[in-house]
Short mmCIF file of C-alpha atoms in Angstrom, two decimals:
data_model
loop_
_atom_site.label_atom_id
_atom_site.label_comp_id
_atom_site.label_asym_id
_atom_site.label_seq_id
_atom_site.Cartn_x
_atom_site.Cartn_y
_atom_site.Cartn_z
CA UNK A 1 140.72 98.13 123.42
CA UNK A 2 137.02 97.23 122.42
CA UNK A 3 136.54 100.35 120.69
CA UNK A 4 139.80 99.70 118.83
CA UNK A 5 138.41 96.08 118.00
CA UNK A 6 135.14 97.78 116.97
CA UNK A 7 136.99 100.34 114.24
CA UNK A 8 139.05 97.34 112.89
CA UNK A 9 136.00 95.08 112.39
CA UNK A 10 133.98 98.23 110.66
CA UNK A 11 136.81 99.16 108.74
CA UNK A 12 137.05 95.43 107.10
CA UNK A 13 133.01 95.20 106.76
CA UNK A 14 133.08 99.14 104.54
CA UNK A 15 136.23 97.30 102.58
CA UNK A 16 134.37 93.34 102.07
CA UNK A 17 130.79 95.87 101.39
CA UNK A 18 132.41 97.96 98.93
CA UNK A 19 134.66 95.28 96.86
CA UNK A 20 131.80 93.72 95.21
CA UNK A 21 129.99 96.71 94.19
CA UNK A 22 132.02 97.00 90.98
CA UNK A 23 131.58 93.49 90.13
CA UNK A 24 127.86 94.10 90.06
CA UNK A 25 127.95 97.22 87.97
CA UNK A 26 127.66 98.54 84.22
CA UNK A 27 129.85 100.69 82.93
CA UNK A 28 128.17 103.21 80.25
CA UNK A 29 128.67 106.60 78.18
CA UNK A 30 126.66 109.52 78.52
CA UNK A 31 125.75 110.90 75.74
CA UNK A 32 126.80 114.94 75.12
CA UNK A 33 126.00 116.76 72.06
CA UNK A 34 129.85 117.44 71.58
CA UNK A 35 132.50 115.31 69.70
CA UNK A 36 133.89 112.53 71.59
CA UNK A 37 133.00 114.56 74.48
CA UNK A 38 131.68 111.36 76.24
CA UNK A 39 131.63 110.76 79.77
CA UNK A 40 132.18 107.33 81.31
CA UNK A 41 129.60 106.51 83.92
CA UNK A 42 128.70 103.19 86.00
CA UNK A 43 125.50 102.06 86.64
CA UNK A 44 124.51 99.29 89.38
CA UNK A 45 123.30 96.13 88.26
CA UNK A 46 121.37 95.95 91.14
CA UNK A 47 118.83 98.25 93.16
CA UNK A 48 118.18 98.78 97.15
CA UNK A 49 114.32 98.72 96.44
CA UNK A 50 112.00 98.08 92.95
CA UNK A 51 110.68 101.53 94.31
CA UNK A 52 113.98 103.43 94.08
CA UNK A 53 115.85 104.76 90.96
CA UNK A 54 119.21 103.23 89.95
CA UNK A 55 121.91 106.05 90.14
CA UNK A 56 124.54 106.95 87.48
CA UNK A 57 127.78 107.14 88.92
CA UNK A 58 131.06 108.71 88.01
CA UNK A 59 134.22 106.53 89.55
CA UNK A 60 132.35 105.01 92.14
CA UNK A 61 130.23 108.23 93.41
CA UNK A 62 126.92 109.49 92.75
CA UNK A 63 126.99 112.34 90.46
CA UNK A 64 127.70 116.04 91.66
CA UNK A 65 124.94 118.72 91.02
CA UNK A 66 125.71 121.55 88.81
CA UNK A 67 124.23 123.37 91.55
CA UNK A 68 125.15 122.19 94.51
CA UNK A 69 125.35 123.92 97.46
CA UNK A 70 122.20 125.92 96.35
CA UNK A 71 119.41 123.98 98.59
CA UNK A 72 120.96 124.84 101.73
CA UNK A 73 121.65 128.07 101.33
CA UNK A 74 118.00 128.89 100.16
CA UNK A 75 115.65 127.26 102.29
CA UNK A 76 116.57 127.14 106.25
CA UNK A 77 114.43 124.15 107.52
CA UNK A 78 116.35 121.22 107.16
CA UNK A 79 113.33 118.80 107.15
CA UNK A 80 112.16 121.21 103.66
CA UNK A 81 115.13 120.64 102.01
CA UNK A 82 114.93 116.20 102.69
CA UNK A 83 110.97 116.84 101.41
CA UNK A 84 111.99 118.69 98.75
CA UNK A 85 114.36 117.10 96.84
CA UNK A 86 112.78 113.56 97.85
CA UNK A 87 109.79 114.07 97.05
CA UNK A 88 110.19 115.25 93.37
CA UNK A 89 111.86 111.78 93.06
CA UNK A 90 108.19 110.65 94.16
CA UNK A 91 106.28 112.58 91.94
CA UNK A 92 108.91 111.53 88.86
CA UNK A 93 107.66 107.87 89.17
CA UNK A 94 104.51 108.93 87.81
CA UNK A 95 106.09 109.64 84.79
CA UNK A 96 109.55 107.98 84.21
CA UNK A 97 109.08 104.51 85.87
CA UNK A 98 111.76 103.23 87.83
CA UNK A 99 112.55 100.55 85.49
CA UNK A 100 113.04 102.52 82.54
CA UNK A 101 114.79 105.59 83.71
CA UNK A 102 117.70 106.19 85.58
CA UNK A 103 118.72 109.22 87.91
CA UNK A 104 121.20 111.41 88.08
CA UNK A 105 121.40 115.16 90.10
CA UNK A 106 120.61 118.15 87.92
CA UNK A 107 123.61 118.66 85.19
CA UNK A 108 122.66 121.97 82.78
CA UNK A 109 121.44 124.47 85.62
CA UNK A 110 124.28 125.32 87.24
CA UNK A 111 124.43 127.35 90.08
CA UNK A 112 125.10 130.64 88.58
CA UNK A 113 122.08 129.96 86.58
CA UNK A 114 119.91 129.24 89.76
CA UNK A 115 120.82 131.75 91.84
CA UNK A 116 119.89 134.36 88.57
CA UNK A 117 116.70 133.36 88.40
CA UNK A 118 116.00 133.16 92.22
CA UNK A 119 116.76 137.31 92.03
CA UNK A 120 114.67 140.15 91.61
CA UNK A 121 113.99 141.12 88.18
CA UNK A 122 116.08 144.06 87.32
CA UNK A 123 116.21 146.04 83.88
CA UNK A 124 119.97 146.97 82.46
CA UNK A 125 120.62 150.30 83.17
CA UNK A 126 123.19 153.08 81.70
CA UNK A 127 125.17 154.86 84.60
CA UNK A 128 127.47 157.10 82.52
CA UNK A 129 128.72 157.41 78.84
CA UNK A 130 130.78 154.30 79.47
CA UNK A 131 129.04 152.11 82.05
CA UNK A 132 126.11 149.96 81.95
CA UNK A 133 124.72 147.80 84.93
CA UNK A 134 123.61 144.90 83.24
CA UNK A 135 120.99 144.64 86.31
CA UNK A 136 119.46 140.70 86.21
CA UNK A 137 116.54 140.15 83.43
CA UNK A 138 117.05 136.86 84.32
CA UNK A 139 115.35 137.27 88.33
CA UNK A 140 111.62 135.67 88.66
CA UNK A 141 110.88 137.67 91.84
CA UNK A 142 109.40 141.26 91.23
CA UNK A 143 111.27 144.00 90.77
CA UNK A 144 112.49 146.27 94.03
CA UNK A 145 115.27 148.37 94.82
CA UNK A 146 115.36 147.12 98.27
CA UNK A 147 117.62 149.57 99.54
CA UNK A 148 115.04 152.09 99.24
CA UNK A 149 111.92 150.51 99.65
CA UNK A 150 109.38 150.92 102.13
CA UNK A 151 107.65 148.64 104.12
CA UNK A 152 104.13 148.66 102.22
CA UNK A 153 106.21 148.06 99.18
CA UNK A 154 108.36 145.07 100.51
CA UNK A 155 104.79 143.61 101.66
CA UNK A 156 103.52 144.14 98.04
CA UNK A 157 106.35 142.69 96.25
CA UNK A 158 107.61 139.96 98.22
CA UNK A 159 109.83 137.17 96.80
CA UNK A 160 108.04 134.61 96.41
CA UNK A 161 110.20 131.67 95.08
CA UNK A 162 113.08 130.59 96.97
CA UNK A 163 115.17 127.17 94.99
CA UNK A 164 114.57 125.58 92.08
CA UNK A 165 116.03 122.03 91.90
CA UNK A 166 116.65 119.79 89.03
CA UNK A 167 116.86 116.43 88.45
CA UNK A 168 117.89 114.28 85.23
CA UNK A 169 116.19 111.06 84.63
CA UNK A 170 118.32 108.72 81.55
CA UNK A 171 117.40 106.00 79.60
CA UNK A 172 120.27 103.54 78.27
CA UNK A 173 120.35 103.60 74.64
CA UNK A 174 122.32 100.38 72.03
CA UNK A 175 126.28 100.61 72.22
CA UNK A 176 125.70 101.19 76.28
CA UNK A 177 124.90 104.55 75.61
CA UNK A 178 122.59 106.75 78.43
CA UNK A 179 120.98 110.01 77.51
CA UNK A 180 119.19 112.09 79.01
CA UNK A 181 115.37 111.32 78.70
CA UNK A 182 113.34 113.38 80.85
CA UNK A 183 113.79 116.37 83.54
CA UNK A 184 112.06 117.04 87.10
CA UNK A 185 111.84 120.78 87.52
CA UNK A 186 111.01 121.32 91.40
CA UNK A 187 109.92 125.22 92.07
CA UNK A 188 110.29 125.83 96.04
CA UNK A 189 107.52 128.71 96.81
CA UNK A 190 107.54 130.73 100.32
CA UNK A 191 104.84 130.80 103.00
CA UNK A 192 106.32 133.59 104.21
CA UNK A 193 108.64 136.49 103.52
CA UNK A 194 110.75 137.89 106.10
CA UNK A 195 112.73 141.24 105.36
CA UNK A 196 114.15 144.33 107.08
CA UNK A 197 113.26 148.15 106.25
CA UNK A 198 113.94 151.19 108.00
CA UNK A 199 116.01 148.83 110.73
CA UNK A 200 113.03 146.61 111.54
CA UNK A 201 112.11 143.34 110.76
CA UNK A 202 108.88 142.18 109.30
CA UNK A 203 107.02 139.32 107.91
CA UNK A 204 104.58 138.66 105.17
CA UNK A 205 102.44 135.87 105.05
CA UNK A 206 101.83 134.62 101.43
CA UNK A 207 98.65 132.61 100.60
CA UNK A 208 98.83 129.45 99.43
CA UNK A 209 96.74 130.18 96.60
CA UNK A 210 99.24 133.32 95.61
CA UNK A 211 102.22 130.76 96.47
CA UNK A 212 100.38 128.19 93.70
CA UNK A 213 99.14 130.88 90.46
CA UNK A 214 102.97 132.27 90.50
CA UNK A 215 104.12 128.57 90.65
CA UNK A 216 102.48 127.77 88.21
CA UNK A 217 104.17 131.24 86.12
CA UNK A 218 107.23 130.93 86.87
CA UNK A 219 107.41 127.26 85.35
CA UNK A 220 106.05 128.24 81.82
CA UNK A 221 109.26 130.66 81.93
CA UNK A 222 111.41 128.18 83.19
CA UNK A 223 110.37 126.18 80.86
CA UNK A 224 110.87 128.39 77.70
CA UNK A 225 114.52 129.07 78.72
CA UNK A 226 115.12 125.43 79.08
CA UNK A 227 114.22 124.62 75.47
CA UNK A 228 116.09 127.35 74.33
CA UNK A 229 119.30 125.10 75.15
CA UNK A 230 119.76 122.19 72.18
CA UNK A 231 119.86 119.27 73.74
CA UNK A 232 116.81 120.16 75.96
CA UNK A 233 114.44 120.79 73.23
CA UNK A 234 112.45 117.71 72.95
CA UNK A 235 112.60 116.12 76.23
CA UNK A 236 109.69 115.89 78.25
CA UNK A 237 109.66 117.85 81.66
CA UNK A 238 107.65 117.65 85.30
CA UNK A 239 107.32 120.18 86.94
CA UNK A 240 106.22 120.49 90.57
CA UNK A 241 105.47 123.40 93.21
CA UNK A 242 106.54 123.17 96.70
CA UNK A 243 105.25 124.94 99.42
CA UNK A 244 108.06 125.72 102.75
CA UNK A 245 106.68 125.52 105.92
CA UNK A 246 109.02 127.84 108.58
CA UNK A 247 112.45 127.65 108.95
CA UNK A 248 111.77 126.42 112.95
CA UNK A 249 108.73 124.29 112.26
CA UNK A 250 109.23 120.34 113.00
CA UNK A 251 107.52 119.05 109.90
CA UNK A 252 108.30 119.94 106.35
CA UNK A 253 106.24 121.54 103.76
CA UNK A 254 103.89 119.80 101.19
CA UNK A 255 103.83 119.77 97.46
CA UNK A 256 100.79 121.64 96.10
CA UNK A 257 100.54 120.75 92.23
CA UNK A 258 102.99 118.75 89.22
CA UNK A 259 102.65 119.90 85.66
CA UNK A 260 103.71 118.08 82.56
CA UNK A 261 105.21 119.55 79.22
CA UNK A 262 105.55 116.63 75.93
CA UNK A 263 109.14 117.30 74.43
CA UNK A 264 107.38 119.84 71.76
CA UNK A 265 105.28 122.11 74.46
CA UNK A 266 106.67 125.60 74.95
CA UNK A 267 104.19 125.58 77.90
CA UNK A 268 103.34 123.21 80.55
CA UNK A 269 100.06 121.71 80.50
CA UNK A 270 97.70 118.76 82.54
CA UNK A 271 98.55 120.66 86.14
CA UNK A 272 97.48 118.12 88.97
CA UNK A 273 96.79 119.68 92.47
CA UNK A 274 98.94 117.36 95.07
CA UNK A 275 96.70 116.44 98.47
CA UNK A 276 99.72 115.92 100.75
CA UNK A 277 99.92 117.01 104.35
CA UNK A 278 102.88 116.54 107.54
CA UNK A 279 101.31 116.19 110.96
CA UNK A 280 102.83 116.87 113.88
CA UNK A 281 102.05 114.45 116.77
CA UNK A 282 100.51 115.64 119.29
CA UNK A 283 99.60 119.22 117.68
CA UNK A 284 96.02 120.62 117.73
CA UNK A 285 96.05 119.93 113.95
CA UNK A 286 96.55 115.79 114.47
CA UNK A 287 93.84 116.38 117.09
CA UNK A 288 91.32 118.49 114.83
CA UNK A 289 92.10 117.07 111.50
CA UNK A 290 93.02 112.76 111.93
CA UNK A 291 91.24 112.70 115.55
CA UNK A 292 91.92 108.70 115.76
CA UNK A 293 95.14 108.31 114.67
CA UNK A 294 95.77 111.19 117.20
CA UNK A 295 94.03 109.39 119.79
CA UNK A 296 96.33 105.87 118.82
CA UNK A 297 99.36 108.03 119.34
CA UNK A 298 98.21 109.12 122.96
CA UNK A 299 97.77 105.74 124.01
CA UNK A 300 101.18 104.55 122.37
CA UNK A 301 102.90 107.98 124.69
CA UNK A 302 101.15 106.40 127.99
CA UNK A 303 102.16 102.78 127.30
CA UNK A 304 105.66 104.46 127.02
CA UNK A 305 105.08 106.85 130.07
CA UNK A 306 104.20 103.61 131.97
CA UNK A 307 106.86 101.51 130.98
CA UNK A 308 110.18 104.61 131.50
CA UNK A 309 108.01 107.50 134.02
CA UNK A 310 111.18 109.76 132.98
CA UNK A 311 111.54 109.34 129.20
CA UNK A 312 112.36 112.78 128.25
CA UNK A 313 109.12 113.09 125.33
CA UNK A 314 108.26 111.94 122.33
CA UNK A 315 106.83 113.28 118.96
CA UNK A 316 105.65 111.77 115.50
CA UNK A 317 105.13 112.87 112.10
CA UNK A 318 102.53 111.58 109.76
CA UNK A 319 102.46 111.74 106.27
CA UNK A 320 98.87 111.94 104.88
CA UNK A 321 98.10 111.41 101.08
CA UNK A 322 94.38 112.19 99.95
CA UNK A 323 94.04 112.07 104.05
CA UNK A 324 95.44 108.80 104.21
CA UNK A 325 97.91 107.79 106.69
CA UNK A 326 100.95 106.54 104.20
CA UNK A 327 103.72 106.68 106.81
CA UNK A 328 104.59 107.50 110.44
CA UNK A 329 108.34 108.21 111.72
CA UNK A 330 108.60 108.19 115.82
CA UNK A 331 111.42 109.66 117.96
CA UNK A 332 112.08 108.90 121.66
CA UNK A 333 114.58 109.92 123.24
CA UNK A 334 115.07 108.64 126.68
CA UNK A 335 118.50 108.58 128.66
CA UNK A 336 119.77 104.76 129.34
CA UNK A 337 121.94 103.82 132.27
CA UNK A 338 122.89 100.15 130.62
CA UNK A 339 122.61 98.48 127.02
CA UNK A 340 120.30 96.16 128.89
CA UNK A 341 117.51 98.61 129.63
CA UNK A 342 117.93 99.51 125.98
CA UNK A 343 117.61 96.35 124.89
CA UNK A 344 114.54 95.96 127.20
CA UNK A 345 112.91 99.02 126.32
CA UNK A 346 113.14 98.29 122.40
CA UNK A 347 111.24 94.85 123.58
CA UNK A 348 108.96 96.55 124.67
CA UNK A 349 108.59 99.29 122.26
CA UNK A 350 108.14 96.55 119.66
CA UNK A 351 105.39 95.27 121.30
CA UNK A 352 103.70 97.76 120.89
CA UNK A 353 104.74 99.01 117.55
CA UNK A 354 102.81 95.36 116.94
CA UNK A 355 99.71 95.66 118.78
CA UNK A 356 98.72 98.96 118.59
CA UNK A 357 99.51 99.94 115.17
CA UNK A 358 97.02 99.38 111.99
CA UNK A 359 99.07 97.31 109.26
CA UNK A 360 98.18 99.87 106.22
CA UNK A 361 100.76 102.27 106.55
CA UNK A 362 104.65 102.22 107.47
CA UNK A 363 105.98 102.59 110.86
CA UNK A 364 109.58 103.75 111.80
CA UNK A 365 110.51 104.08 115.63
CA UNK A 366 114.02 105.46 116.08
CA UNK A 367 114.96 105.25 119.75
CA UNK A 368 117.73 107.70 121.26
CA UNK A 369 119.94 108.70 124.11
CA UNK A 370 121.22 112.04 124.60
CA UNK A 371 124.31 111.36 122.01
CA UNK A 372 123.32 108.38 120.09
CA UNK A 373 120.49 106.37 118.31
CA UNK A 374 120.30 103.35 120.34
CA UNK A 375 118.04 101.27 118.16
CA UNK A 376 115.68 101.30 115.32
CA UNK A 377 111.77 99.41 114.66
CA UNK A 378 110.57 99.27 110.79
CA UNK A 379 107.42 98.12 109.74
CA UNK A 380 105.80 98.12 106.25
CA UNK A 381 102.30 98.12 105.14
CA UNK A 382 101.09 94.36 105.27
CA UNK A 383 104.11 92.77 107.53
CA UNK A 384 103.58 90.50 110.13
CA UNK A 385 107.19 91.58 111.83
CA UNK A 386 108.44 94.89 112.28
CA UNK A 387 112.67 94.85 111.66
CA UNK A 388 114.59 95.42 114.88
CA UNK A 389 117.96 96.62 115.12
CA UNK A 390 120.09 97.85 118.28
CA UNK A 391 123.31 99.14 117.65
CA UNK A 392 126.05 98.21 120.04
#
């Protein structure tokens, strides 16, 4: 009967939350380049965070990527594909501010398009008098007829990019018009290739500095085929080159360099080289490379250890920027037997989120059972009081 109670009292909440929503929103037209070809969109009048984009929406729903669906097919590590597409939102700010710009998924490559250029370059060929294999000029990876191929030549020509994502970023225009304004290209590069010949499997490592030069290729061709579409021409694009970590590895991938092209540049020009690193706590790597805040997270584990003998374990990932600490996300799972150990054990937890924990960086502490997250500790740089929240 509780958990009946429960559903009720949710299901009013989602209905009182959502009412307001369109009393607090903007309703706009996107621009096209056809006639009266329009398309009503909403914008919020109001933002989670200064930090975060406003999104267009389309009858009360974030807008649908032309190719979605293409992400999670491509890259296998879930934690990639969060990095990936997050982070270019990161590396937009730099140049379409939050308070000018607003986002919306990737609208003009469509999946079809994608999935082209993620091939292997292959050349139109005539089979008879009345056939022709239009093959796929379109592919960025090198040419290979992998059904034939050896294993020396899979190793030489692997592919090397995996997804490209897009992102829109609009600006609202007189007569509550939005157009598009800018473009995030994000160009997801492989550490390493795994393929099959003669009925074994194999796997070639790519450099990082192989994974970057072709990165940096690939987007000057990207780049060309984008302008060749109208409405494209003279908007200004970012482009940025991902590096995947392995599709079982518990922390993502890093961004290795962003690019910039003006809305007249056939190339892209200005390329930055990204410092950003995911540790894993405890690794060797946290130990060799950030040797205190390694040392910090020990001592956090043994309070823990002390406190619940048989919590199950514990990891961490940082995220480093120029070797700075920006922000650390905790997971413990431990099994309860009441809600008042969890409410204890959070207590305590937030303790020592407080008193162990330099103030610089941001801090989130998810705490979990074997079927549920039983509570959650936030802390920002600079605030005196982590948030606490236990869910019932």
């Amino acid at each position: 009967m509780s958990k009946l109670h429960a559903l009720l009292l949710a299901m009013v909440l989602i209905v009182s939350a959502c009412t307001p929503v369109y009393d607090n929103t903007d309703e706009v037209v996107r621009e096209t380049t056809e006639e009266d070809n329009g398309q009503s969109a909403i914008i919020p009048n109001y933002n989670v965070t200064d930090d975060n984009y406003r999104m267009i929406l389309t009858e009360g729903s974030s807008k649908i990527s032309a190719a979605r669906g293409v992400t999670t097919n491509q890259m296998g590590n879930r934690l990639d594909i969060a990095e990936f597409e997050g982070g270019l939102q990161r590396h937009s700010k730099e140049f379409f501010s939050t308070e000018d710009y607003y986002f919306q998924p990737g609208q003009y490559l469509d999946d079809s398009t994608i999935y082209s250029w993620l091939g292997r370059y292959e050349e139109a060929t005539i089979t008879d008098e009345e056939t022709t294999d239009p093959g796929n000029p379109e592919g960025l990876n090198p040419a290979l007829d992998e059904e034939s191929a050896s294993e020396e030549e899979f190793r030489e020509n692997p592919r090397y990019i995996s997804n490209i994502v897009e992102q829109d970023y609009l600006v609202r225009k007189d007569d509550d018009v939005v157009e598009v304004s800018g473009m995030t290209i994000g160009i997801s590069m492989r550490s390493a290739y795994e393929f099959e010949s003669e009925g074994r499997n194999y796997s070639e490592d790519i450099p990082t500095s192989e994974s970057l030069s072709r990165g940096q290729e690939y987007a000057d061709t990207i780049l060309k085929r984008i302008r060749e579409r109208e409405e494209l021409q003279d908007i200004p694009v970012v482009f940025a080159i991902y590096e995947e970590e392995d599709d079982n590895s518990e922390t993502p991938g890093n961004f290795l360099s962003k690019g910039y092209a003006e809305g007249s540049d056939n190339s892209v020009g200005g390329w930055d080289e990204i410092n950003e690193d995911y540790v894993l706590f405890p690794s060797s790597q946290a130990e060799e490379e950030h040797f205190d805040d390694s040392e910090i997270f020990s001592d956090f584990r043994t309070e823990v250890s002390d406190y619940f003998p048989n919590f199950v374990g514990m990891i961490a990932n940082g995220f480093y920027v120029d070797d700075e600490l920006q922000d650390v996300k905790i997971d413990i799972p431990i099994q309860f037997d009441s809600q008042t150990e969890v409410t204890g054990f959070t207590q305590y937890i937030y303790s020592l989120v407080n008193e162990m924990f330099e103030d610089h960086y941001s801090i989130e502490v998810k705490i979990n059972s074997m079927d549920q997250q039983e509570s959650l500790i936030v802390k920002k740089p600079g605030q005196e009081e982590p948030f606490i929240h236990i869910y019932e």
